[in-house]
mmCIF file of C-alpha atoms and ligand atoms in Angstrom:
data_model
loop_
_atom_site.group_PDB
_atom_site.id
_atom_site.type_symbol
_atom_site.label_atom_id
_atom_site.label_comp_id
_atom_site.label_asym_id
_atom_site.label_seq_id
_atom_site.Cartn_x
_atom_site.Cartn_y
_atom_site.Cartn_z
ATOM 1 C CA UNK O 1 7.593 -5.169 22.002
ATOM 2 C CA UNK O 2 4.692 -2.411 22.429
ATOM 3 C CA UNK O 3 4.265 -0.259 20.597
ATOM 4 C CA UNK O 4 2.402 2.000 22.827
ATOM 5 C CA UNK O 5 4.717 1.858 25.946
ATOM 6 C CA UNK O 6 4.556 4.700 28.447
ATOM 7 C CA UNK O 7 5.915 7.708 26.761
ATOM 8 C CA UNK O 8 8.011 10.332 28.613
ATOM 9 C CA UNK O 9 5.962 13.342 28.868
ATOM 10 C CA UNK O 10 8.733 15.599 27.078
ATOM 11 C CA UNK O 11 9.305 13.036 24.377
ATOM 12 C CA UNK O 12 8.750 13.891 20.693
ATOM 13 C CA UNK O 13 6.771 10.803 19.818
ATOM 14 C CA UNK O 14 4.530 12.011 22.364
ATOM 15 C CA UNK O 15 1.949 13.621 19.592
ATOM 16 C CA UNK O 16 2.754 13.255 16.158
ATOM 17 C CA UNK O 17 1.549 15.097 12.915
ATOM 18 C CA UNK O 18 1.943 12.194 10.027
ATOM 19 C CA UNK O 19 1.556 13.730 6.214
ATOM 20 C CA UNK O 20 1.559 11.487 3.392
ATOM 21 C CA UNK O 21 1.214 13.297 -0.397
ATOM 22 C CA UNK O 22 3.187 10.679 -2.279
ATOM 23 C CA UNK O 23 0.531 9.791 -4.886
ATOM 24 C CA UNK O 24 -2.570 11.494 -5.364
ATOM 25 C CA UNK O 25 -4.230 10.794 -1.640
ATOM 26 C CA UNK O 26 -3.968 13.793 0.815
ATOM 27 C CA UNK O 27 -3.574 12.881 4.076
ATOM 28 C CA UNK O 28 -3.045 13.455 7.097
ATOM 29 C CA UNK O 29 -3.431 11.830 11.098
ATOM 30 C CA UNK O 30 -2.386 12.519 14.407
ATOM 31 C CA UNK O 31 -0.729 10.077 16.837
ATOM 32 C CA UNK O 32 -0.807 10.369 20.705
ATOM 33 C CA UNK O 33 1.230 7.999 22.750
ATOM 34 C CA UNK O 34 1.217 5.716 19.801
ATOM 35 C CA UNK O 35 -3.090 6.088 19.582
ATOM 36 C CA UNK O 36 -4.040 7.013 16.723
ATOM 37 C CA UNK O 37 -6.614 10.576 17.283
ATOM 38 C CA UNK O 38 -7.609 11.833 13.824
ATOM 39 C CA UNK O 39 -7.508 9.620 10.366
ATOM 40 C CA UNK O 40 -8.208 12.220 7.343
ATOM 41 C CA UNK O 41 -7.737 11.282 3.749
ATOM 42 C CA UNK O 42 -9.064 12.778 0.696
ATOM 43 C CA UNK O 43 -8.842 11.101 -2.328
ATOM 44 C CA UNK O 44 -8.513 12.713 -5.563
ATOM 45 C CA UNK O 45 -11.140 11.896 -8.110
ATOM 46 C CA UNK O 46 -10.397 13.825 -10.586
ATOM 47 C CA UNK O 47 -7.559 11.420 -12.303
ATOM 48 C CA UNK O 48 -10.658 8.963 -13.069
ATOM 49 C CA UNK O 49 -11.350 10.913 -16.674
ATOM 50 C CA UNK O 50 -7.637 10.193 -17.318
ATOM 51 C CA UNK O 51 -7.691 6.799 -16.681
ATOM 52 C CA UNK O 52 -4.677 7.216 -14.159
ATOM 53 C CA UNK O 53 -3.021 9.359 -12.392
ATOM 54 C CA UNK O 54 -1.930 12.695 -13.657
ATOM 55 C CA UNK O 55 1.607 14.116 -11.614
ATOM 56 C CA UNK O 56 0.566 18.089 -12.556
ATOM 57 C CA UNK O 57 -3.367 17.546 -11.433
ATOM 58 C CA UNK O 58 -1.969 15.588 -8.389
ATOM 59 C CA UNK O 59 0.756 18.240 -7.204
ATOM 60 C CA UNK O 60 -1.936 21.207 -7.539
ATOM 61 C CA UNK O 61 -5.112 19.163 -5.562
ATOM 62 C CA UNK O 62 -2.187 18.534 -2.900
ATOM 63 C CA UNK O 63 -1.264 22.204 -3.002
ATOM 64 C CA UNK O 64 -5.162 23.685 -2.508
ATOM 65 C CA UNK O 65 -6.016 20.553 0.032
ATOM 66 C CA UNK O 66 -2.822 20.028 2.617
ATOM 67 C CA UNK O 67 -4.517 23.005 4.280
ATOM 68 C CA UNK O 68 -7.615 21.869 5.314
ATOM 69 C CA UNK O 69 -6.929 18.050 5.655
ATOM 70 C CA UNK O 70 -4.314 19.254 8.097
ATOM 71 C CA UNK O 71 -6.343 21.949 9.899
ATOM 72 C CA UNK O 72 -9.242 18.695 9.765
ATOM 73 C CA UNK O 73 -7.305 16.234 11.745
ATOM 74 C CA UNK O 74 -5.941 18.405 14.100
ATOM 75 C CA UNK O 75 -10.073 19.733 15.175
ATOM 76 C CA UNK O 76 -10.817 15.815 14.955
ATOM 77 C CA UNK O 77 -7.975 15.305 17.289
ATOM 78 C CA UNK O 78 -8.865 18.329 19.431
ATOM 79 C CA UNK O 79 -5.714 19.661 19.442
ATOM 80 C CA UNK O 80 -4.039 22.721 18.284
ATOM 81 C CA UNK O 81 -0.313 23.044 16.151
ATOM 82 C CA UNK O 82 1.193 23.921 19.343
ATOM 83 C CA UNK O 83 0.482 20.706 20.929
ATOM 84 C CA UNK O 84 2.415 18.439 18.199
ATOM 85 C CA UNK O 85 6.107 17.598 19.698
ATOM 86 C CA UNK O 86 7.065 16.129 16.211
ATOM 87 C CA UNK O 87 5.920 16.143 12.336
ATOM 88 C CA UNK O 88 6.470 12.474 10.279
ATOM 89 C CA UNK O 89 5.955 13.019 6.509
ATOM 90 C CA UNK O 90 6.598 10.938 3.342
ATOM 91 C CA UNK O 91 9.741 11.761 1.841
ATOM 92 C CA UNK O 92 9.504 9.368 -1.448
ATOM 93 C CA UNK O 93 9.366 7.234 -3.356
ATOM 94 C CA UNK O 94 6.346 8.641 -5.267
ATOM 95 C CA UNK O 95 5.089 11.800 -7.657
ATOM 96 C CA UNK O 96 7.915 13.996 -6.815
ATOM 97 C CA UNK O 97 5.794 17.228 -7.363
ATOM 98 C CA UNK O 98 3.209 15.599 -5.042
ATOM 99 C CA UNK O 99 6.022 14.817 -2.896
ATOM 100 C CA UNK O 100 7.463 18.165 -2.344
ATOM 101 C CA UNK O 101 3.948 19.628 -1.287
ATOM 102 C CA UNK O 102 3.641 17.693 1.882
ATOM 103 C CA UNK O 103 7.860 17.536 2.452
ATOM 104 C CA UNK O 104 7.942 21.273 2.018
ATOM 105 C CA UNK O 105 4.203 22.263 4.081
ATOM 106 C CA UNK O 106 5.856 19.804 6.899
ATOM 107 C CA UNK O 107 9.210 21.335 7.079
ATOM 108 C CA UNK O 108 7.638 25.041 7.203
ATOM 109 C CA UNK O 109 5.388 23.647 10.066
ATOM 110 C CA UNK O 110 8.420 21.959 12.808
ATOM 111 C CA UNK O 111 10.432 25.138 11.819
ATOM 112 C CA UNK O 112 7.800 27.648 12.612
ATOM 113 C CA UNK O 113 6.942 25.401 15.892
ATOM 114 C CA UNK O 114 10.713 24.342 16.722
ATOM 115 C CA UNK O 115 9.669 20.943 16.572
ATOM 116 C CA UNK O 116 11.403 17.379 15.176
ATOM 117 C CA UNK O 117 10.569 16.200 11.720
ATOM 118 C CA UNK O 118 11.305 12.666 10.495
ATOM 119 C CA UNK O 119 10.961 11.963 6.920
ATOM 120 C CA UNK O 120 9.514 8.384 6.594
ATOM 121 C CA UNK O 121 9.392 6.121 3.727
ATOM 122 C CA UNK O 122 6.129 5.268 2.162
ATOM 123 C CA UNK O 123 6.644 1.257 2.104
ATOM 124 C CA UNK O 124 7.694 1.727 6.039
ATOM 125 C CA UNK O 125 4.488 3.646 6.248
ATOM 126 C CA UNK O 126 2.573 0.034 4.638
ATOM 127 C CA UNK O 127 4.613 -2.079 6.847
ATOM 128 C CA UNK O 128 4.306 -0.019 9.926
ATOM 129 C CA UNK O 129 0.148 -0.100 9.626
ATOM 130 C CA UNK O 130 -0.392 -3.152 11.494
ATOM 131 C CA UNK O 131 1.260 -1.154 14.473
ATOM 132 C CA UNK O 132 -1.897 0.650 14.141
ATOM 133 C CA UNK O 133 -4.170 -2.668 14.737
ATOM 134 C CA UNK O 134 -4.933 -3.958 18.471
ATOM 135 C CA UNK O 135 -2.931 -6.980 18.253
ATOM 136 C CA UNK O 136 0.198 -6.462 15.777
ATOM 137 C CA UNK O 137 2.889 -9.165 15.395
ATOM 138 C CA UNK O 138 5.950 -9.812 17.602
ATOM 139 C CA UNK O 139 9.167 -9.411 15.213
ATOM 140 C CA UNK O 140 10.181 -11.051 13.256
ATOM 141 C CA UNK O 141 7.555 -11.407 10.549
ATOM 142 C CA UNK O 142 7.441 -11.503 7.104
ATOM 143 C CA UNK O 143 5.285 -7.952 5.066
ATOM 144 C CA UNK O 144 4.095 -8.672 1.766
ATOM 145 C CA UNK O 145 2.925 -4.920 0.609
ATOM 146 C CA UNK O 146 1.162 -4.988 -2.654
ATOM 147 C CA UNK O 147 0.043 -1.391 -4.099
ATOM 148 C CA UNK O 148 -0.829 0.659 -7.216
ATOM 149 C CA UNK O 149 3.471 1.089 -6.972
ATOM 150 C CA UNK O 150 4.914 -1.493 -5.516
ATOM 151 C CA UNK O 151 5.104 -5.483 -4.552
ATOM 152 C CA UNK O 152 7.502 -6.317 -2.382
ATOM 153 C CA UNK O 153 8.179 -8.664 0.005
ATOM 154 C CA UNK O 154 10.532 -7.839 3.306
ATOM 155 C CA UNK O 155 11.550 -9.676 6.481
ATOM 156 C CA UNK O 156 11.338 -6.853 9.223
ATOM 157 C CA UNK O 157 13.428 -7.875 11.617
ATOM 158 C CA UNK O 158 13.446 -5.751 14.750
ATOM 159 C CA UNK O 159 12.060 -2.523 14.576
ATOM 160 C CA UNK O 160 13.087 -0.034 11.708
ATOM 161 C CA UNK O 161 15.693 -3.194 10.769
ATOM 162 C CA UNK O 162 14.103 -4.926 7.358
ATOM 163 C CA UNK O 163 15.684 -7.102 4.501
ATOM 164 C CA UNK O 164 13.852 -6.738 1.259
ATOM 165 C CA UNK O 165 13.515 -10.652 0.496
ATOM 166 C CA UNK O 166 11.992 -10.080 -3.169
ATOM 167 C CA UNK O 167 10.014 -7.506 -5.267
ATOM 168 C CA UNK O 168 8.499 -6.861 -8.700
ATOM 169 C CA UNK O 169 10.506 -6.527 -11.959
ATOM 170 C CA UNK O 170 7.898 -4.841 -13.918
ATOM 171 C CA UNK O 171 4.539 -3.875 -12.625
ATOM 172 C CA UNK O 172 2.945 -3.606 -9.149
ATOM 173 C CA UNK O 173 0.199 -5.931 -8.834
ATOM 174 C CA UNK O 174 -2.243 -3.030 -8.526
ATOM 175 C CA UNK O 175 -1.057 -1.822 -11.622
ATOM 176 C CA UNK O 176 -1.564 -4.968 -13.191
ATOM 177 C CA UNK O 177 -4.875 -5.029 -11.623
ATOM 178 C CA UNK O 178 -5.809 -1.687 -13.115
ATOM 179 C CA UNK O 179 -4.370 -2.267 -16.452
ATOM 180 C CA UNK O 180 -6.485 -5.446 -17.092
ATOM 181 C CA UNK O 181 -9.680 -3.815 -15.257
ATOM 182 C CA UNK O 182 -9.203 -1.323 -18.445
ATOM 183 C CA UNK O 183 -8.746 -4.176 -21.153
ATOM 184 C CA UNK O 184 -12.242 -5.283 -19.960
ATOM 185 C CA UNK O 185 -13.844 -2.171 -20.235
ATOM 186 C CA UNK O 186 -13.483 -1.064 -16.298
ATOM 187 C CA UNK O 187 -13.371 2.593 -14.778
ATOM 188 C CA UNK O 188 -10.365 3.559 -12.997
ATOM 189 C CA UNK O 189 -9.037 2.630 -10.387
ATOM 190 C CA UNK O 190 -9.978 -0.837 -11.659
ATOM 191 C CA UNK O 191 -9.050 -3.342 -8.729
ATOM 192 C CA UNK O 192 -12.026 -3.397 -6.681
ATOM 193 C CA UNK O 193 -14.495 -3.650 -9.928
ATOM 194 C CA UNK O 194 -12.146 -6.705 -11.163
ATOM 195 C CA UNK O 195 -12.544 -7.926 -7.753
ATOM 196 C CA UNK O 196 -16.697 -7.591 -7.567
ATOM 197 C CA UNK O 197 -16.785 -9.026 -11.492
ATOM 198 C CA UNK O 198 -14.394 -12.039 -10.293
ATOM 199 C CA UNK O 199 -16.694 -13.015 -7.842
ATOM 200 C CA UNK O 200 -19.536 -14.089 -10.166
ATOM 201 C CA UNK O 201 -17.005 -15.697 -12.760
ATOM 202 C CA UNK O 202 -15.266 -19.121 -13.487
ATOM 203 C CA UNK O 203 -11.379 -18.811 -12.644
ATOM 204 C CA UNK O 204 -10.439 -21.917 -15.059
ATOM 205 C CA UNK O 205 -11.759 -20.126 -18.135
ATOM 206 C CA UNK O 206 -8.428 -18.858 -19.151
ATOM 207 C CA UNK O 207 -5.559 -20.591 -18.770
ATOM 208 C CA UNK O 208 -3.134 -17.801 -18.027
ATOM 209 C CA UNK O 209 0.901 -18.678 -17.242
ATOM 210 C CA UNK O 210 2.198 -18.424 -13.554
ATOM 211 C CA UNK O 211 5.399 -16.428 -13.690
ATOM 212 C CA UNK O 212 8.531 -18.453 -12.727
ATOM 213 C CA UNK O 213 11.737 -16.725 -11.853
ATOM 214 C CA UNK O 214 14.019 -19.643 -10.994
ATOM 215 C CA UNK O 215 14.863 -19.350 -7.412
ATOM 216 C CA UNK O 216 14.247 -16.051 -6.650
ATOM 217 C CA UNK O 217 11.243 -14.339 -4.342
ATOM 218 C CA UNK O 218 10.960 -11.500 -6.742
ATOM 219 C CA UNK O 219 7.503 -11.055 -8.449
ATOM 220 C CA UNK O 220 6.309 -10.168 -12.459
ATOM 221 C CA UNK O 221 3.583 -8.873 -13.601
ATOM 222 C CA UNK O 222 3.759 -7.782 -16.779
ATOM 223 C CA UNK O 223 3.250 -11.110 -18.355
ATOM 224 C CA UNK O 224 0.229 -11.639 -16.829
ATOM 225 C CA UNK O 225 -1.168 -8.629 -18.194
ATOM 226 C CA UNK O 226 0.075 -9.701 -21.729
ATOM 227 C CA UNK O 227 -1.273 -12.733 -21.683
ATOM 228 C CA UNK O 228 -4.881 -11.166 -21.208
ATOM 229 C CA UNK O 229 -4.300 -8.332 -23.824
ATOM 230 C CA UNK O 230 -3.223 -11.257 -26.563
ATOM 231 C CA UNK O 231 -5.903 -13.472 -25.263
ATOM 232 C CA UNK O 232 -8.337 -10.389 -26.326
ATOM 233 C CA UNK O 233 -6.457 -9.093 -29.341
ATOM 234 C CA UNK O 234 -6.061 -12.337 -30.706
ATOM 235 C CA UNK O 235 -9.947 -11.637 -32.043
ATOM 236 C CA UNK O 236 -11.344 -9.542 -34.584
ATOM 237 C CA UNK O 237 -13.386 -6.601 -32.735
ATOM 238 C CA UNK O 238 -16.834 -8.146 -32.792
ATOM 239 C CA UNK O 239 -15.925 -11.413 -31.732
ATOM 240 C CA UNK O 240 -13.884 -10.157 -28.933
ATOM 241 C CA UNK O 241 -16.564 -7.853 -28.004
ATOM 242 C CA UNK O 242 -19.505 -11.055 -27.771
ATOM 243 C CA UNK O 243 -16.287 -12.558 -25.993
ATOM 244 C CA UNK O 244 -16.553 -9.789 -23.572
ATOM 245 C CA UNK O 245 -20.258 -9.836 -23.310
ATOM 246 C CA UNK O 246 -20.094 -13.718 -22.708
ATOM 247 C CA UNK O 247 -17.177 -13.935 -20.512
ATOM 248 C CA UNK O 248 -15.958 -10.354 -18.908
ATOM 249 C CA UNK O 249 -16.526 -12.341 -15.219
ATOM 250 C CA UNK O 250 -14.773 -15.334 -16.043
ATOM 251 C CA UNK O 251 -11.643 -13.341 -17.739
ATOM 252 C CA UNK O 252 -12.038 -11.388 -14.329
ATOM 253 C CA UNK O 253 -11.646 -14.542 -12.562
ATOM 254 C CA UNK O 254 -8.810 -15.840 -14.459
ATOM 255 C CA UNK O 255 -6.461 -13.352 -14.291
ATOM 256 C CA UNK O 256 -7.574 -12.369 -10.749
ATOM 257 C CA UNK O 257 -6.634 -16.516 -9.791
ATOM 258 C CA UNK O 258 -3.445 -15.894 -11.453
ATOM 259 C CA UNK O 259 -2.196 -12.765 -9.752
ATOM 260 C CA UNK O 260 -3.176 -14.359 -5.973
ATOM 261 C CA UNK O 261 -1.195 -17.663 -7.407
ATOM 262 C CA UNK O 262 1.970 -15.263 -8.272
ATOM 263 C CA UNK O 263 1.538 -13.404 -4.959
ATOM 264 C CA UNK O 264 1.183 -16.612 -3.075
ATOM 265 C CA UNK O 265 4.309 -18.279 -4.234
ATOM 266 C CA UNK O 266 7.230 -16.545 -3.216
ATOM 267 C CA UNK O 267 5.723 -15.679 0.423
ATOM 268 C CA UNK O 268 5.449 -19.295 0.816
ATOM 269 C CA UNK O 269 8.148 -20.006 -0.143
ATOM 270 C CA UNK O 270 10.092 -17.258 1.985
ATOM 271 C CA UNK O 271 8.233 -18.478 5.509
ATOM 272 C CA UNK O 272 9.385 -21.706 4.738
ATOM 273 C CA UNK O 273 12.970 -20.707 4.390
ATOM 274 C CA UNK O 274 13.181 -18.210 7.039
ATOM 275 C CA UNK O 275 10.964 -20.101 9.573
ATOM 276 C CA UNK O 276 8.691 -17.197 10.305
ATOM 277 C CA UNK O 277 5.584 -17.834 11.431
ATOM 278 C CA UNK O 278 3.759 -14.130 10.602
ATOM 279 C CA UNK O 279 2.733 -12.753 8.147
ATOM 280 C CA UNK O 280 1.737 -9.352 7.562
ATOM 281 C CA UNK O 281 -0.534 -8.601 3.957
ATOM 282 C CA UNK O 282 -0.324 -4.605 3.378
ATOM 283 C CA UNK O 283 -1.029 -2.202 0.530
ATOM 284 C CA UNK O 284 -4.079 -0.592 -1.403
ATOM 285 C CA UNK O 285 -4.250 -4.621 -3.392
ATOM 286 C CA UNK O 286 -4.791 -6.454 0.611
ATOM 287 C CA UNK O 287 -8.480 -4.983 0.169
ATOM 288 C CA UNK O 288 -9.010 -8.197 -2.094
ATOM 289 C CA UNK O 289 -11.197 -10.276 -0.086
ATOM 290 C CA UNK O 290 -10.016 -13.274 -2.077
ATOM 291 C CA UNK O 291 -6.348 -12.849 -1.832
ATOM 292 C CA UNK O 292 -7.033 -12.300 2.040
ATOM 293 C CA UNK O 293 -9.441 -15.486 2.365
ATOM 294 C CA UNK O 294 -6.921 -17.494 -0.001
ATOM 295 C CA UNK O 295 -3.798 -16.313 2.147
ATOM 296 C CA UNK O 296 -6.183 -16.953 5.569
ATOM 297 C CA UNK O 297 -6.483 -20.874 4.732
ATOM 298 C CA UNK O 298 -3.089 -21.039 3.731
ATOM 299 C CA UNK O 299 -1.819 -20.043 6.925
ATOM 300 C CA UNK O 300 -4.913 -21.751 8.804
ATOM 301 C CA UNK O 301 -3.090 -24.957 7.751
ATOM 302 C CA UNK O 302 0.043 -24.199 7.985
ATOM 303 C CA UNK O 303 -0.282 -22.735 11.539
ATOM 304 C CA UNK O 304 0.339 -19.440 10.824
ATOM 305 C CA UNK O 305 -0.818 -16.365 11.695
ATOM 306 C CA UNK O 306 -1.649 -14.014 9.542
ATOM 307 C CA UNK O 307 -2.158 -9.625 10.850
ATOM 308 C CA UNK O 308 -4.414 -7.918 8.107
ATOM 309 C CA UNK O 309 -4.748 -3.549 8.595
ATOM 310 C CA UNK O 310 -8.293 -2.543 8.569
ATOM 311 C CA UNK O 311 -8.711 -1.442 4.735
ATOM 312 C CA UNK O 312 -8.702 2.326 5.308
ATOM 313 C CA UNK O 313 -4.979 1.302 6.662
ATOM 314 C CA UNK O 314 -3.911 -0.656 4.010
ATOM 315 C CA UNK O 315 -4.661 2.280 1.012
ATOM 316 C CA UNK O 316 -2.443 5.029 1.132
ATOM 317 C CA UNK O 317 -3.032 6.948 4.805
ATOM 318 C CA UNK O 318 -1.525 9.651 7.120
ATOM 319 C CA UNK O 319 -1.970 7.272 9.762
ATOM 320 C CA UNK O 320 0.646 4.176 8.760
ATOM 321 C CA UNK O 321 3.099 7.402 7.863
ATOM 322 C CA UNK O 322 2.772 8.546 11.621
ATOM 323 C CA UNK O 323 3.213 4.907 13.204
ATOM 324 C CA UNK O 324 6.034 4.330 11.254
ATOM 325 C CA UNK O 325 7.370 7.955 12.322
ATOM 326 C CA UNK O 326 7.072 7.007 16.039
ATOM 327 C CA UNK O 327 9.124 4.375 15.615
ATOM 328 C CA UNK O 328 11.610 6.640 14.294
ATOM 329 C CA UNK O 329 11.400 9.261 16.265
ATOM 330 C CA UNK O 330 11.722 6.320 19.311
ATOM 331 C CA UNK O 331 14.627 5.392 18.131
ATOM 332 C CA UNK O 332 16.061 9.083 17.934
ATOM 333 C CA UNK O 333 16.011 9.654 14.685
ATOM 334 C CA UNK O 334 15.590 13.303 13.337
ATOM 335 C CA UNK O 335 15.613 14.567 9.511
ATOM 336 C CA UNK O 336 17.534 18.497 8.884
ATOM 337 C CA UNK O 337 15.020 20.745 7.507
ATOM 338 C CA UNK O 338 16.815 20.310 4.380
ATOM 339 C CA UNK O 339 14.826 17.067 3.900
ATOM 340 C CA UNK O 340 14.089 16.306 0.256
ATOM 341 C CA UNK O 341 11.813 14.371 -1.435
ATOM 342 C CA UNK O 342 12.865 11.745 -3.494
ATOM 343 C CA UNK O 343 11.000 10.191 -6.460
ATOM 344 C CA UNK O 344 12.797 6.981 -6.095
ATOM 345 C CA UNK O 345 14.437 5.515 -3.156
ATOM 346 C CA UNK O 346 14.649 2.402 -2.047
ATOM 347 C CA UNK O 347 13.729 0.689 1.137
HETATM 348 O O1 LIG K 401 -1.897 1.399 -1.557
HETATM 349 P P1 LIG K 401 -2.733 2.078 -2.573
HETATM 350 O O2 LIG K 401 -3.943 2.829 -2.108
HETATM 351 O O3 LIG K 401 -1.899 3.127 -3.391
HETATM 352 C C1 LIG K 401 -0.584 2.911 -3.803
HETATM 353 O O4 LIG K 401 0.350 3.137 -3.008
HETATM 354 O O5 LIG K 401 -0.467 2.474 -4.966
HETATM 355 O O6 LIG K 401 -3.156 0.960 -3.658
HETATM 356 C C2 LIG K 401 -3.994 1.242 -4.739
HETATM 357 C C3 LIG K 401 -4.062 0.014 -5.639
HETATM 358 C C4 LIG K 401 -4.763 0.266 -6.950
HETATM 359 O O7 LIG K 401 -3.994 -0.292 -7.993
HETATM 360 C C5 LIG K 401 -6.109 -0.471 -6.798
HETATM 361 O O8 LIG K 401 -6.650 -0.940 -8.001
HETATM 362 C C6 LIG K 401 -5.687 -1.625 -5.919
HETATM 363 O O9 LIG K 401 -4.775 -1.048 -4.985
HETATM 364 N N1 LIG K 401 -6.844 -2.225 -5.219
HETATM 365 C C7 LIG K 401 -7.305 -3.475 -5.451
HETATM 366 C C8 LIG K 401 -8.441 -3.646 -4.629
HETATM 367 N N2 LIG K 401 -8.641 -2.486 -3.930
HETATM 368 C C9 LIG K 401 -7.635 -1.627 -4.306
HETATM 369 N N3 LIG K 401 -6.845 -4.446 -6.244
HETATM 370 C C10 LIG K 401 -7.527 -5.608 -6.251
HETATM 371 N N4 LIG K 401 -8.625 -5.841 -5.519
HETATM 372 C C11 LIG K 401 -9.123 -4.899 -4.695
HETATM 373 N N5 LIG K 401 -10.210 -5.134 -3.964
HETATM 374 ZN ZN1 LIG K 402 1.020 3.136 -0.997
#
């Protein structure tokens, strides 16, 4: 199916606001006929002194930038409020504070212009990005969306119908990413560093454990992340610092060949049993060019194909959130005006 059939002149997926304020990216994107117009994120920098994100700091740089990233995409889109038919926003899961400033700034915006909202969740908004690519799967396919939040792993079925086949237990693989980046001495967010260290280091140099959960096609992460924090802690400070000055690439390495092996696993394991035959990598963690080149030969030999989002699709985006609205709205769904954010809500 198309995504970007004719639409109906009158229709309200015709041009779409999206909003997405669920962590601490501000963003916003306009959609016409399913083509994307305007992309605008701005990323708050400010949490990098903390070492993570901070929910007050968050909530207010939402408050003093929805405003102008709004006002931004429209002029990039060349069009003005009155020309939206519908408004898609993240409704949760996420910062609840941050949350509330783009639920409450997109309710106040259909009511003043009599238009639909539809609240959309963020982990449709990940799936739904490939819908913003040239040549997205047919369904079914199997969406592996790995983030700062989340890892999960869902068959989507038919449009807006998924089945979460597995997630994590304990921490998103981003996290874990970020956690270890800091045990090695890495400024936040520390996933893309780890990534550019790993390059240049051996991945046999520690052996780290792969995480087995019997059966199942959930995920863990917080082993992994042990592991490396015993593996340093184990020393007295100046050893583990030479350690660090020795090896801080081949650590990198290690743990980085660990977390692809645990992500690797249960998808595998889930196309075999389900038969599907694409696969969809998604999330702020799919920037990793080794995951992507690991999970590319993979499917190379399996005969797979696999649909990758252009990384400013993958990290959190306006865009995905207005995608995934037009398939809602499509499919005639509408959200009251008493629309609330939720912190925690599952897929
Ligand atoms: O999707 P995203 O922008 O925000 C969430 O919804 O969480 O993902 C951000 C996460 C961070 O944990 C960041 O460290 C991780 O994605 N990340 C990476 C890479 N680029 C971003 N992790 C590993 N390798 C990368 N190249
Ligand atoms: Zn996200």
């Amino acid at each position: 199916m198309s995504a970007r059939s004719q639409v109906p002149f009158s229709a309200p997926e015709r041009v779409i606001l999206g909003i997405e304020t669920s962590c601490d990216e501000t963003a916003a994107a306009v959609l016409v006929e399913g083509q994307l117009r305007a992309h605008v994120v701005s990323s708050q920098l400010d949490h990098r002194a903390y070492g993570g994100v901070v929910p007050e700091l968050a909530s207010r740089a939402h408050e003093r930038r929805i405003v102008p990233v709004v006002q931004n995409a429209l002029e990039q889109a060349g069009l003005a409020p009155v020309d939206l038919t519908a408004i898609a926003v993240t409704y949760g899961p996420g910062l609840i504070g941050s949350l509330m400033v783009g639920v409450n700034f997109a309710k106040g915006m259909a009511s003043a212009l009599g238009i639909p909202l539809v609240g959309v969740h963020h982990l449709e908004g990940h799936i739904y990005a490939i819908f913003l690519e040239p040549d997205p799967p047919p369904f079914p396919f199997l969406c592996l969306t790995v983030s700062g939040g989340h890892t999960v792993l869902v068959r989507v079925e038919a449009p807006l119908r998924h089945r979460v086949l597995g997630q994590t237990r304990d921490d998103a693989a981003g996290e874990a990413f970020d956690k270890v980046a800091k045990l090695l001495g890495l400024e936040y967010p520390g996933g893309p560093a780890l990534e550019r260290l790993a390059a240049r280091g051996d991945r046999g140099f520690v052996p780290l454990p792969r995480p087995r959960l019997g059966g199942s096609l959930d995920y863990s992460f917080s082993g992994l992340k042990t592991s490396v924090l015993y593996y340093l802690k184990r020393l007295p400070e100046e050893e583990r610092m030479r350690l660090l000055e020795a090896h801080r690439a081949d650590i990198a390495a290690s743990f980085q060949e660990a977390v692809i092996a645990a992500l690797l696993d249960p998808l595998l394991r889930a196309a075999e049993q389900t038969g599907d035959r694409h696969i969809v990598l998604s999330g702020g963690v799919a920037a990793n060019q080794a995951l992507r080149r690991r999970l590319e030969a993979v499917c190379a030999e399996r005969g797979w194909s696999l649909h990758v989002p252009r990384p400013s699709f993958c990290t959190d985006n306006a865009a995905m959130i207005a995608m995934a609205g037009y398939f809602r709205l499509r499919a005639g769904h509408r959200s009251p005006l008493s629309l609330a954010p939720q912190a925690t809500v599952s897929l």
